[in-house]
Coordinates of C-alpha atoms in Angstrom, one line a residue:
Chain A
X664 CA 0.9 -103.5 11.3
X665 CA 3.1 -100.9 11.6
X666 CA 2.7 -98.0 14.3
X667 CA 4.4 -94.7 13.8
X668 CA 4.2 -92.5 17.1
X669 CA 4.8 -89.4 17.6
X670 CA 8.3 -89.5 15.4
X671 CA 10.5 -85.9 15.4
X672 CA 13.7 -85.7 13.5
X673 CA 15.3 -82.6 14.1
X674 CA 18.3 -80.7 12.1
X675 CA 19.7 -78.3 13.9
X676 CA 16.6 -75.7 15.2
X677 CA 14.9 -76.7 12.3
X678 CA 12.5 -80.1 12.1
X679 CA 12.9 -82.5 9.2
X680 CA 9.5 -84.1 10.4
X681 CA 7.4 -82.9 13.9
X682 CA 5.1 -85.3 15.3
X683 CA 4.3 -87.6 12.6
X684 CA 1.8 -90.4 13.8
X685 CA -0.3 -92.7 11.4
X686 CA -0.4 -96.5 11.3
X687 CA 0.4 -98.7 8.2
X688 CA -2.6 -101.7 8.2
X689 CA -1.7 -105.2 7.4
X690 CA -1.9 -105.7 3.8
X691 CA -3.3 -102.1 2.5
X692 CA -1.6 -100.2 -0.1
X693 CA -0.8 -96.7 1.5
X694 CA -0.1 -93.6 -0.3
X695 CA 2.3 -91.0 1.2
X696 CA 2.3 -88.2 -0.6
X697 CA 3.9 -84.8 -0.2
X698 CA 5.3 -82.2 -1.9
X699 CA 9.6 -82.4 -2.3
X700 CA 11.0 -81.8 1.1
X701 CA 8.1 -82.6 2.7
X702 CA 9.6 -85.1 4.8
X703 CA 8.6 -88.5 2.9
X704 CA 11.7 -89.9 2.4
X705 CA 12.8 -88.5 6.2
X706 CA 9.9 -90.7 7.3
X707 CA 10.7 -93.3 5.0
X708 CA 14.3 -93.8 6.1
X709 CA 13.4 -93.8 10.1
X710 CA 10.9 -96.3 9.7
X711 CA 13.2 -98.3 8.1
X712 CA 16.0 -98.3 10.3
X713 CA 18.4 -96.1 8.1
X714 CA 18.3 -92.9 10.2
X715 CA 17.0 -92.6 13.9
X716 CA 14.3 -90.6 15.2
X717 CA 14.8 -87.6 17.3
X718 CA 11.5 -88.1 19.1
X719 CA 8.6 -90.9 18.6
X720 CA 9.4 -94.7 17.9
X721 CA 8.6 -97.2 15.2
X722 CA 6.5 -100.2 16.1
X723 CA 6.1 -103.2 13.9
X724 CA 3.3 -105.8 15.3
X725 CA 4.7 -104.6 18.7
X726 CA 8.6 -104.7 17.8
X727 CA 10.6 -101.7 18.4
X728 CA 12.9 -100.5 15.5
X729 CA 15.5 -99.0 17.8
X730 CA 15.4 -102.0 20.3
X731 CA 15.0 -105.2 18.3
X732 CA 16.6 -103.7 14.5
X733 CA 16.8 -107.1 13.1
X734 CA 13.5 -108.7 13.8
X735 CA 12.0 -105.5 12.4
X736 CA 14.4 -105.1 9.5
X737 CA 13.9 -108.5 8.1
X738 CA 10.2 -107.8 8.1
X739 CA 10.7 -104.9 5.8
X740 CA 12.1 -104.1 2.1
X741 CA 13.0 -100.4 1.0
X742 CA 13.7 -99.3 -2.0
X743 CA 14.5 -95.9 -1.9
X744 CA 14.6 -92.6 -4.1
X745 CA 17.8 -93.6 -5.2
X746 CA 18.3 -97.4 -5.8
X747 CA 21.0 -98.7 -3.9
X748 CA 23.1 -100.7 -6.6
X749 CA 26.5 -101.7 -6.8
X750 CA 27.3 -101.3 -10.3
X751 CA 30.3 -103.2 -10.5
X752 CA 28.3 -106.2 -9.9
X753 CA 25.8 -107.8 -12.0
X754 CA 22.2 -108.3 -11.6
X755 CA 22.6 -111.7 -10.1
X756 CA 25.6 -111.2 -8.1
X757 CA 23.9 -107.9 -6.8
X758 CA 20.7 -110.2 -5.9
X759 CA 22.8 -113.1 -4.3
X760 CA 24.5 -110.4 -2.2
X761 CA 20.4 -109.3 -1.3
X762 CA 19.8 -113.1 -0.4
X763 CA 23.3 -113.3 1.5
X764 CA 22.7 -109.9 4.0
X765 CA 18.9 -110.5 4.0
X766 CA 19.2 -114.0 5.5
X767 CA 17.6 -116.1 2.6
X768 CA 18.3 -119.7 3.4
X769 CA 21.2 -120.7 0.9
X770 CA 19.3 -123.3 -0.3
X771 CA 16.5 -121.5 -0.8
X772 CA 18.0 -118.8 -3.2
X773 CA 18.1 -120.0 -6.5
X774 CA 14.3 -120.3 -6.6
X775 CA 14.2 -117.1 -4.8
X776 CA 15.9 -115.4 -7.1
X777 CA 13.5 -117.0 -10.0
X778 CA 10.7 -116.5 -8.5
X779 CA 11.6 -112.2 -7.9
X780 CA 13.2 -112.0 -11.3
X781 CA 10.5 -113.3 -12.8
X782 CA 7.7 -111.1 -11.0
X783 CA 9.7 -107.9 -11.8
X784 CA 11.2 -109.1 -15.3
X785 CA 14.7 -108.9 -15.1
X786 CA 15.4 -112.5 -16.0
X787 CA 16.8 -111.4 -19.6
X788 CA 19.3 -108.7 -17.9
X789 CA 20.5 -111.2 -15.1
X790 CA 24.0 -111.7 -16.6
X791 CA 24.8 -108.1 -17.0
X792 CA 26.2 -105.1 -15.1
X793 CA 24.1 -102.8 -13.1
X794 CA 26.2 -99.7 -14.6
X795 CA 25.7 -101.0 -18.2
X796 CA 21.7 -101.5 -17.9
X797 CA 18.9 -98.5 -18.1
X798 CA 17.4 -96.3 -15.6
X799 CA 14.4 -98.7 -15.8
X800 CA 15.2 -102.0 -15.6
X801 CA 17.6 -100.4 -12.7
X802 CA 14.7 -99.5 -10.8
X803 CA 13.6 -102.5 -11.4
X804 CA 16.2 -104.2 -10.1
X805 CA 16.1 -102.1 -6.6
X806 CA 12.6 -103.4 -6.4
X807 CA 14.2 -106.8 -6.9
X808 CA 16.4 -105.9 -3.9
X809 CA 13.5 -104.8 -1.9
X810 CA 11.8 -108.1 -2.4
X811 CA 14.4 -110.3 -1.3
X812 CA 13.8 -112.4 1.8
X813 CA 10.1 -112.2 0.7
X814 CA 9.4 -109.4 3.5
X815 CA 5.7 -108.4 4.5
X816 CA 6.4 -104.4 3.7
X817 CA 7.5 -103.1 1.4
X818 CA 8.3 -99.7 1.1
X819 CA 9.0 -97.6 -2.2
X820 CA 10.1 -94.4 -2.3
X821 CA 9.3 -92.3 -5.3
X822 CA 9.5 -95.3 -7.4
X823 CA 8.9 -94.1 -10.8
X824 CA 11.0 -90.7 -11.0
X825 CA 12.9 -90.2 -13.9
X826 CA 11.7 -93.2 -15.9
X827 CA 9.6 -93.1 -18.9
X828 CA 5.6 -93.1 -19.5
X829 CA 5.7 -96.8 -20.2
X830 CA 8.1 -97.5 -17.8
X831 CA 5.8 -95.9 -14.7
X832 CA 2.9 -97.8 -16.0
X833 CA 4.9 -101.1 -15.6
X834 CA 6.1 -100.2 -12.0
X835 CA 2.7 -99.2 -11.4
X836 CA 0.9 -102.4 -12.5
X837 CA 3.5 -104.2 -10.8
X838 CA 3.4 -102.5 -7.6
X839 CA -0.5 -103.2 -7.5
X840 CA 0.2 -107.0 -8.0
X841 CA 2.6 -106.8 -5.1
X842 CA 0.1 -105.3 -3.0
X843 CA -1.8 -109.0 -3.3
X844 CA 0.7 -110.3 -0.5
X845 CA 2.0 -107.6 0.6
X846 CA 1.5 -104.8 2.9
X847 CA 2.8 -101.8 0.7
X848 CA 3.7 -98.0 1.2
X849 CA 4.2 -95.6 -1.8
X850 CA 5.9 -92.4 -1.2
X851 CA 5.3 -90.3 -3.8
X852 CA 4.5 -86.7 -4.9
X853 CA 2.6 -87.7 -7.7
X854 CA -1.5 -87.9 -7.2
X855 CA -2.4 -89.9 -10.5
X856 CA 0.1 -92.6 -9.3
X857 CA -1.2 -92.7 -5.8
X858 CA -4.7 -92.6 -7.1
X859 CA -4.3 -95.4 -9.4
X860 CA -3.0 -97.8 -6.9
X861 CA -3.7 -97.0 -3.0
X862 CA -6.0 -97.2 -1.2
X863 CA -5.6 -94.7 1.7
X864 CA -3.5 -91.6 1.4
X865 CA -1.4 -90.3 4.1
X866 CA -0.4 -86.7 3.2
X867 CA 2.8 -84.9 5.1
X868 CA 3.1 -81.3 4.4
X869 CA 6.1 -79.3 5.8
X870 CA 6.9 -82.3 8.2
X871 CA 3.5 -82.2 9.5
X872 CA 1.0 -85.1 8.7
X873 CA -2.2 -82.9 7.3
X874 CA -4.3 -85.5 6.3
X875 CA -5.0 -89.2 6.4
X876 CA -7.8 -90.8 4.8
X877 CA -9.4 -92.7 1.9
X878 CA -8.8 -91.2 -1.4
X879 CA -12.1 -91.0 -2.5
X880 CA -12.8 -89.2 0.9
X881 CA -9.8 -86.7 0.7
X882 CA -10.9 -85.5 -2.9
X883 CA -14.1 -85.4 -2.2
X884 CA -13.5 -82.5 0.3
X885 CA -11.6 -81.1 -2.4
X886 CA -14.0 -81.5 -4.6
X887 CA -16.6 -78.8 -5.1
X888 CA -14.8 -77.7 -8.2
X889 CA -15.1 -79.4 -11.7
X890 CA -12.2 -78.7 -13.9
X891 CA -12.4 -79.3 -17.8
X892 CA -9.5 -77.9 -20.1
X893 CA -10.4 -77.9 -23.6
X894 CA -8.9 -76.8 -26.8
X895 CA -10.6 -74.3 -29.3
X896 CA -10.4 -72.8 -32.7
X897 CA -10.8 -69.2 -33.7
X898 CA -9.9 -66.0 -32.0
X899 CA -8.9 -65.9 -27.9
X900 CA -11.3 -63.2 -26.9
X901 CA -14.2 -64.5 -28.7
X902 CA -13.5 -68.4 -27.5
X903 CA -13.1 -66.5 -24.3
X904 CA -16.3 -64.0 -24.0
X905 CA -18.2 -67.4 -25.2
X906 CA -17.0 -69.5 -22.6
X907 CA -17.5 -67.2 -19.9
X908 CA -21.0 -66.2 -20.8
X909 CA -21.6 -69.8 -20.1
X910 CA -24.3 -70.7 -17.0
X911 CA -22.4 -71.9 -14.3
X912 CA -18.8 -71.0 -15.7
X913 CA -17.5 -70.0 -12.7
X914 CA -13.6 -69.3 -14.1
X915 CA -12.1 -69.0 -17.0
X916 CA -8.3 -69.1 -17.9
X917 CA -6.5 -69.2 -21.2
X918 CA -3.7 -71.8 -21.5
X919 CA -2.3 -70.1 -24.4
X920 CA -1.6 -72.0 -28.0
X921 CA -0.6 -75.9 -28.0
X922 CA -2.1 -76.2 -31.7
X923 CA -1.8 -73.8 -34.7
X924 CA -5.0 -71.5 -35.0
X925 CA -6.3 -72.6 -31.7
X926 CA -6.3 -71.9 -27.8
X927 CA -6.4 -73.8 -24.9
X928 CA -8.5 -72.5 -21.9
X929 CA -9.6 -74.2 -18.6
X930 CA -12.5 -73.6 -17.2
X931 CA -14.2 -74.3 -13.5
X932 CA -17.2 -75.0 -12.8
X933 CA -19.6 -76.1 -9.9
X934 CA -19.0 -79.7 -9.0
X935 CA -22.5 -80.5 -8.9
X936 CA -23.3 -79.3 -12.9
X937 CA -22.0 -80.8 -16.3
X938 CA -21.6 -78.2 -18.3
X939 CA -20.3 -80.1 -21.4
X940 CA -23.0 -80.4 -23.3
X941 CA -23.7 -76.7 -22.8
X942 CA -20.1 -76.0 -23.6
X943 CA -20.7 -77.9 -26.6
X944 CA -23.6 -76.6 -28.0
X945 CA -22.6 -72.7 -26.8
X946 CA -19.3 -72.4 -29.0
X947 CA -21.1 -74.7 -31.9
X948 CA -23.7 -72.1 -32.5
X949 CA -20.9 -69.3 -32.1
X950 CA -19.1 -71.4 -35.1
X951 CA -16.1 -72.0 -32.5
X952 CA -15.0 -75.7 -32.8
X953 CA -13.7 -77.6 -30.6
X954 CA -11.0 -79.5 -31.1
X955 CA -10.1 -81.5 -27.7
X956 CA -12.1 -81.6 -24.4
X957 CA -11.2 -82.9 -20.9
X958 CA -11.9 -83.4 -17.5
X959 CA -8.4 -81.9 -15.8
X960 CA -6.7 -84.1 -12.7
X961 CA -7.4 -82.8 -9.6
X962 CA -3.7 -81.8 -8.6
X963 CA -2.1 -82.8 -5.4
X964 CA -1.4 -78.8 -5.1
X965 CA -5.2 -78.7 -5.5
X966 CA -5.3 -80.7 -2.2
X967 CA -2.7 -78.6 -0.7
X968 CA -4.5 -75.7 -1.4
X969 CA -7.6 -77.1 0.3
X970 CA -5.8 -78.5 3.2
X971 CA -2.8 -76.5 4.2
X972 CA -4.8 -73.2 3.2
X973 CA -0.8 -72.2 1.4
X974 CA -1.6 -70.9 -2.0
X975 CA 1.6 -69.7 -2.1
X976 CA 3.0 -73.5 -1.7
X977 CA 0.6 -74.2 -4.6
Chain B
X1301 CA 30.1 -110.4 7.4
X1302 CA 31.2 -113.0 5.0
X1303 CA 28.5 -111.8 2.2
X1304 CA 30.1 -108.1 3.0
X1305 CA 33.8 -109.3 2.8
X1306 CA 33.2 -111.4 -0.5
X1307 CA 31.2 -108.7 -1.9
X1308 CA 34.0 -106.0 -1.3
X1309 CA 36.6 -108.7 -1.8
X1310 CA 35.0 -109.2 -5.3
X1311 CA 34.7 -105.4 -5.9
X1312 CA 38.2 -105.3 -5.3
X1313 CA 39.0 -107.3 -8.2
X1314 CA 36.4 -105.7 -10.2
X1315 CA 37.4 -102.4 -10.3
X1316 CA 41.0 -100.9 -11.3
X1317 CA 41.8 -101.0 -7.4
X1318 CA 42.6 -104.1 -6.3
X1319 CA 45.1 -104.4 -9.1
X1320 CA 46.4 -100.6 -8.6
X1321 CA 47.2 -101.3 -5.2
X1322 CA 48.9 -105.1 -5.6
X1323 CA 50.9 -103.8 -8.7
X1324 CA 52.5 -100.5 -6.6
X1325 CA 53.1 -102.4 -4.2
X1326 CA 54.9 -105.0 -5.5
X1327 CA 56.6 -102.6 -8.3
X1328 CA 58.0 -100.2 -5.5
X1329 CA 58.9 -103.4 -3.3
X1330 CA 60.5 -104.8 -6.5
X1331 CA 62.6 -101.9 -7.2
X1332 CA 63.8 -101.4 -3.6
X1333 CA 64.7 -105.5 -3.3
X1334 CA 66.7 -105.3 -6.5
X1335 CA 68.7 -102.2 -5.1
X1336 CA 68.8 -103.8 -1.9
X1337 CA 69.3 -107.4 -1.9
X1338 CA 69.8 -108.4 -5.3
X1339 CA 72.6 -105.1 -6.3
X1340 CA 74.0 -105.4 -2.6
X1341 CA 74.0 -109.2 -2.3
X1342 CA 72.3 -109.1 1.1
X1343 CA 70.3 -112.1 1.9
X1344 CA 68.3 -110.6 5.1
X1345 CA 65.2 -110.9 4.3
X1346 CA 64.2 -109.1 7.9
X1347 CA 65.8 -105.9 6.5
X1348 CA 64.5 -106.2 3.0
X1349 CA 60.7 -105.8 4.9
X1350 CA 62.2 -103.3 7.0
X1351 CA 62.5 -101.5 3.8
X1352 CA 59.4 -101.8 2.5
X1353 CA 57.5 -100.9 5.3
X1354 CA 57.4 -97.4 4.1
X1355 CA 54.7 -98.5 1.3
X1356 CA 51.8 -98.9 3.0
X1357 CA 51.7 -95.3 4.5
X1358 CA 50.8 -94.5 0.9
X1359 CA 49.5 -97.6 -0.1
X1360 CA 47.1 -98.7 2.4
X1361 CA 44.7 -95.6 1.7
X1362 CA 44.1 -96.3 -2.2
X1363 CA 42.7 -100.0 -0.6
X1364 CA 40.3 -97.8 2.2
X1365 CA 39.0 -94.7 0.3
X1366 CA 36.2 -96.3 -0.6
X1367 CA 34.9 -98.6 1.6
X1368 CA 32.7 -96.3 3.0
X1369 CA 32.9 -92.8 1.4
X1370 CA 31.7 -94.3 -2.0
X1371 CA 28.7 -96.6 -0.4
X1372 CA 27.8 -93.1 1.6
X1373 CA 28.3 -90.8 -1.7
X1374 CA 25.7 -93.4 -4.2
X1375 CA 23.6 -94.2 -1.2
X1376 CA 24.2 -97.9 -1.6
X1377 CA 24.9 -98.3 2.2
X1378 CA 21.0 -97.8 2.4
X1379 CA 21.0 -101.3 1.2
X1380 CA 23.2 -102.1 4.3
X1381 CA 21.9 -100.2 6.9
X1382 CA 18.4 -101.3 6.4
X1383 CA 19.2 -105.0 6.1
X1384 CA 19.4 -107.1 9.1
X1385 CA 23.3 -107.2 9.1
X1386 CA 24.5 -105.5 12.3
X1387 CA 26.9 -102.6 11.7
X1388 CA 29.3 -104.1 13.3
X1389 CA 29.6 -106.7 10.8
X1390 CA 29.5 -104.3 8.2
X1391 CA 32.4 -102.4 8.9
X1392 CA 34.5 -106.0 9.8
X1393 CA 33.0 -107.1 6.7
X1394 CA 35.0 -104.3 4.9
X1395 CA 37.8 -104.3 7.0
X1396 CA 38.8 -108.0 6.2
X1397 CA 38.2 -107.5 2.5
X1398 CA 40.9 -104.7 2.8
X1399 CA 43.1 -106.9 5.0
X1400 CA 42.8 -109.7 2.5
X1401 CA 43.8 -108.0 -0.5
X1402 CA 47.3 -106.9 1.8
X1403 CA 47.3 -110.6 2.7
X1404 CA 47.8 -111.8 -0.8
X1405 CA 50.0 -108.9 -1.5
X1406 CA 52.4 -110.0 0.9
X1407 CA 52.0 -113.7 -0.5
X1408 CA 53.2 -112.3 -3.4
X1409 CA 56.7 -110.8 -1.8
X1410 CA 57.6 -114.6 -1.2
X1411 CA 58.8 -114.4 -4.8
X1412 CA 62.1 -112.4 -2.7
X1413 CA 62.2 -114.4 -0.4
X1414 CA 62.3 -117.8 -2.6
X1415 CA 64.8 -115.8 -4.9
X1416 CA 66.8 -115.1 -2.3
X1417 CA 66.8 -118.6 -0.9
X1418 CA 68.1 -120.1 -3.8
X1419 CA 71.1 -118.1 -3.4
X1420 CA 71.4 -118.6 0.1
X1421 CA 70.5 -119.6 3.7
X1422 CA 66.6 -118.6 5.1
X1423 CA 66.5 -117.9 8.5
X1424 CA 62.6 -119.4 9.0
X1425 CA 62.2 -117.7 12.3
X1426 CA 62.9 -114.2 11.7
X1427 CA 60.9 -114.4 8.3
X1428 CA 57.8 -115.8 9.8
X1429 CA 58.1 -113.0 12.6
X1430 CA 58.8 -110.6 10.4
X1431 CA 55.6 -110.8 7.5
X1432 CA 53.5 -111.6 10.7
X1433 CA 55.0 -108.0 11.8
X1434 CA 54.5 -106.7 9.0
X1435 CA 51.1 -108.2 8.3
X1436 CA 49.7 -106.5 11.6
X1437 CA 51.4 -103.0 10.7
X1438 CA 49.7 -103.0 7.3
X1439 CA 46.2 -103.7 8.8
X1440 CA 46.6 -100.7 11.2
X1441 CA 47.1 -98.2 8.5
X1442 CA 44.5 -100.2 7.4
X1443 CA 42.4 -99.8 10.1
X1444 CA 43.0 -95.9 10.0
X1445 CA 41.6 -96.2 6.4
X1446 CA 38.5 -97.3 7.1
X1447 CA 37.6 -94.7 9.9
X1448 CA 39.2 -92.0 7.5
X1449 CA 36.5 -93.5 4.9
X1450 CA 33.5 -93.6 7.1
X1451 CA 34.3 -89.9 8.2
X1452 CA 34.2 -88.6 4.6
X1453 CA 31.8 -88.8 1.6
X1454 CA 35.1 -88.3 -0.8
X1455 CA 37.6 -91.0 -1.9
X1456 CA 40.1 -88.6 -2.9
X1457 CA 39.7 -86.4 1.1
X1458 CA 39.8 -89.8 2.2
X1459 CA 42.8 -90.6 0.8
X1460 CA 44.9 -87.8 1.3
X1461 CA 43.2 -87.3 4.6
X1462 CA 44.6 -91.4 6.0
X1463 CA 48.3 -90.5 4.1
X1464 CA 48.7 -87.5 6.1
X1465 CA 47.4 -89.8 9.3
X1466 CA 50.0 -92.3 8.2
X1467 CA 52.4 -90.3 7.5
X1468 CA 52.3 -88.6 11.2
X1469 CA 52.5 -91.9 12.3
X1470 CA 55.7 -93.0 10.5
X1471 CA 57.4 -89.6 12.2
X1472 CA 56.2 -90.1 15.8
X1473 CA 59.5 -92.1 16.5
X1474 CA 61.3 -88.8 15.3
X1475 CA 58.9 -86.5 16.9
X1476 CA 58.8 -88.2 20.2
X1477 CA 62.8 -87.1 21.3
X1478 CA 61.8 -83.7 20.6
X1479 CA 59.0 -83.2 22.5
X1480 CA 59.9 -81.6 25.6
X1481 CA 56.4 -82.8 27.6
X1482 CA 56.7 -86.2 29.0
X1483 CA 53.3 -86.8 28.9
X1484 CA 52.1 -86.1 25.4
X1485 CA 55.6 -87.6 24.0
X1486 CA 53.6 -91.1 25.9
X1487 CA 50.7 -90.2 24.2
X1488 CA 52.3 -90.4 21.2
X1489 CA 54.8 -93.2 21.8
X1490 CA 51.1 -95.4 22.2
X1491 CA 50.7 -94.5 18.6
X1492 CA 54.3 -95.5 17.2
X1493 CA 53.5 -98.5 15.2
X1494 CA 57.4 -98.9 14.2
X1495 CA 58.6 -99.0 17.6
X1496 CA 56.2 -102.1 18.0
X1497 CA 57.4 -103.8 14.4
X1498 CA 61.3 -103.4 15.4
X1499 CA 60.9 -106.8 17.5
X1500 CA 59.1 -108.6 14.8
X1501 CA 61.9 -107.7 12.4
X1502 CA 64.5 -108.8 15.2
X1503 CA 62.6 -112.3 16.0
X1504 CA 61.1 -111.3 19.0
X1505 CA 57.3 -112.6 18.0
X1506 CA 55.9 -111.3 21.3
X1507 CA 52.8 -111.7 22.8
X1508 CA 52.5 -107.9 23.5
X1509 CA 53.2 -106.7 20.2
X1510 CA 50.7 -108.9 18.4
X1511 CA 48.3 -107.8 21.3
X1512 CA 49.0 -104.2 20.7
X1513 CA 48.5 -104.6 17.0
X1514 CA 45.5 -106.0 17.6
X1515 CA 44.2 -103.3 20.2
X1516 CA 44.9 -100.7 17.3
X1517 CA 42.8 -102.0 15.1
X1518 CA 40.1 -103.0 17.1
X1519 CA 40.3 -99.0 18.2
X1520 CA 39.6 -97.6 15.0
X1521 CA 37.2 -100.5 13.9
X1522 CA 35.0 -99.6 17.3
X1523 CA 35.5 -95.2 16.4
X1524 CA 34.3 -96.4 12.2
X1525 CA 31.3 -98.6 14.0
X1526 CA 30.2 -95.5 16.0
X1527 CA 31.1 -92.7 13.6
X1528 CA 28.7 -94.3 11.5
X1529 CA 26.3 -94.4 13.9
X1530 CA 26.6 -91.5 15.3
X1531 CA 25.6 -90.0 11.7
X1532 CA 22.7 -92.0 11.9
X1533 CA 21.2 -89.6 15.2
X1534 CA 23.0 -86.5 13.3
X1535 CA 21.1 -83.6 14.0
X1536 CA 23.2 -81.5 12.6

């Protein structure tokens, strides 16, 4: 377990991160989400060991960061924002180098490194240069790095930016099969991505912790509003008068054109009504068709907006 | 430290660097034992050194620019700093990589010497004082590198920034007779690193001038360990 207390880091006048106190469980998958610059990755790098606090201290089952860094450091595996690679090296040397500062039992490595390669799959790429491979299976092999030494954390630090749709969904599904044996923090600004694979959300705003909860807790405060965004053909103002001379349409907003001869609107609507069918059978009789029809994400700005009471943040 | 020394060690070979820095050396040392040994006829291998100990003011910075500016500048020190390794051994690590590239260098200036001693006598003594000299002298500037490195986030500041260093070093002997205070022409005379070769190159292998060699690198290996550090409570 870790226990975060009270941690400050301070630039100048201004504060990075004031006060942040939560505690990581054994063997949970924790979101941390914030927007950028909230102070994730400020967080991310004290608890690590990387930078040092201003204020507050870093416990992990009892062991001080600051006073006993190795015990503590071996226990943990970053991978942050940016992976760090050598990319003169390849894969394997990089890895081997992992095994070599991270205290893995000579011995021991070759299976190691079998055994991580194959959980990330990077086993086909182990021959070749980090500069010559692609920003996924780079990412990939940071998380390789962050799993050497087989730690109990594991932090990740925005660990899908900049890859691809399929890409995210492999980190993703991978991140929830290391969160079998591990204990595993997700920094992230993303909500989908936090929804999809933790359990308990931790949310910084502006350096201050705002919220801490389960997710279906957290958005279930946010969530007396029903969002649907749907795409219509025909004229704007007609979809539009239709739609708002629906029961129960509490807001209507045009999205503009995606689709030749159509428009996109989203509307909002009381959590505790389903107007679909309404919906449906409203611009059916008004010969308006509809083309496309969705439920909308609920945002993380939409839990900004309910919990930091910023709409201009949002 | 060993997995940081081979790693850099390794990187040294890898990249352009390693091979810039051997090949200038030995080019410029080539060029200046033809003119002065080979041209002249002079056998002394002691002055030969003497004459090449210029290089590594110039040198000994393409070997330290990026130890740690690069590692700071891609964030792959993040990897380091958050592995158990103390930082201590990081920067020792890095150090001896650097050293060991100048080691090998200076294996490869026996070539002279052999030439030279199938032409004529080799005095053992002074040649053994002399590269061990010359040995410690080249990890000082080398040692200057590194903090130069860890103080920047640029190779290329880096570089300039430990040639200028060097540099001021190679002219303290000069500046030292002009300065009219006694107490910061001491200051500086603890800084002279040629005063303290001139006995290697004359045979005196002392105690005290390996000691002080030593000292000096130990001194700017303790300022890199908490420069870096110090970053790390930065609040600024």
């Amino acid at each position: 377990m870790i226990e975060i207390q009270g941690l400050s880091k301070r630039y100048g006048n201004k504060y990075a991160i004031q006060n942040v106190t939560f505690t990581i469980q054994k063997g949970e998958i924790l979101g941390f989400l914030g927007r950028n610059g909230a102070g994730k990755t400020t967080t991310m790098n004290i608890v690590t060991g990387y930078i040092s606090a201003s204020e507050g201290r870093v416990l992990l089952d009892g062991h001080d960061i600051l006073e006993e860094p190795r015990v503590v450091k071996r226990r943990i595996g970053y991978l942050p924002e940016q992976p760090p690679l050598y990319m003169d090296m390849t894969v394997d040397e990089y890895l081997k180098f992992a095994c070599a500062i991270k205290e893995v039992k000579p011995g021991a490595v070759k299976a190691h490194l079998n055994d991580v390669c194959e959980l990330v799959k990077i086993q086909d790429v182990r021959k070749r240069l980090i500069k010559n491979l692609s920003k996924g299976y780079k990412q990939r092999v940071g998380l390789a790095q962050a799993l050497i030494g087989n730690p109990e954390m594991i932090i990740l630090d925005e660990p899908t930016v900049g890859l691809d749709p399929r890409q995210i969904l492999e980190i993703r599904s991978l991140i929830k099969r290391l969160g079998q044996d591990h204990t595993v923090v997700l920094s992230s600004h993303i909500l989908t991505e936090v929804a999809d694979v933790c359990e308990r959300v931790v949310i910084i705003n502006k350096g201050k912790i705002v919220a801490q909860d389960k997710l279906g807790s957290l958005t279930s405060d946010v969530g007396d509003t029903f969002r649907i965004t749907l795409r219509v053909a025909g004229q704007e103002n007609e979809i539009k008068r239709t739609l708002r001379s629906l029961e129960g349409a509490r807001y209507v907003d045009s999205l503009g054109v995606k689709e030749d001869g159509s428009y996109d609107f989203m509307v909002e609507t009381d959590r505790s009504m389903d107007i679909r069918r309404p919906l449906f059978n409203t611009l059916a009789k008004a010969g308006l068709p509809i083309l496309m029809l969705r439920p909308a994400d609920i945002t993380l700005e939409d839990i900004f907006l309910k919990l930091t009471g910023d709409s201009e943040e949002a | 430290m060993i997995a940081v020394w081979k790693r850099e060690l390794q990187s040294y070979f890898m990249t352009p660097i390693g091979y810039v820095f051997v090949g200038f050396f030995l080019l410029v040392s080539g060029i200046l034992f033809t003119f002065n040994n080979l041209m002249s006829g002079s056998g002394d291998v002691a002055a030969m050194l003497s004459s090449f100990t210029m290089i590594p003011i110039f040198l000994a910075p393409i070997l330290t620019m990026r130890l740690f500016s690069e590692e700071r500048k891609n964030k792959s020190e993040q990897l380091l700093l958050t592995s158990p390794l103390s930082l201590t051994s990081i920067v020792i690590g890095k150090f001896l990589s650097a050293l060991t590239v100048w080691l090998l260098t200076l294996i490869g200036t026996f070539l002279y010497v052999l030439i030279i001693g199938s032409y004529g006598r080799l005095y053992w003594g002074e040649i053994i004082s002399s590269y061990i000299g010359f040995f410690l002298m080249g990890g000082c500037f080398i040692a200057v590198g590194t903090l130069i490195s860890a103080v920047t986030e640029n190779q290329v500041s880096a570089a300039v920034i430990s040639i200028g260093i060097n540099f001021f070093i190679w002219v303290i002997d000069s500046v030292i007779y002009v300065v009219p205070v006694a107490f910061v022409s001491t200051v500086l005379q603890w800084f002279s690193l040629y005063e303290r070769y001139d006995p290697f190159a004359r045979s005196q292998l002392g105690f005290s001038g390996i000691l002080y060699f030593l000292s000096f690198m130990t001194a700017f290996l303790f300022l890199t360990v908490r420069v870096i550090d110090k970053r790390r409570w930065s609040e600024g």
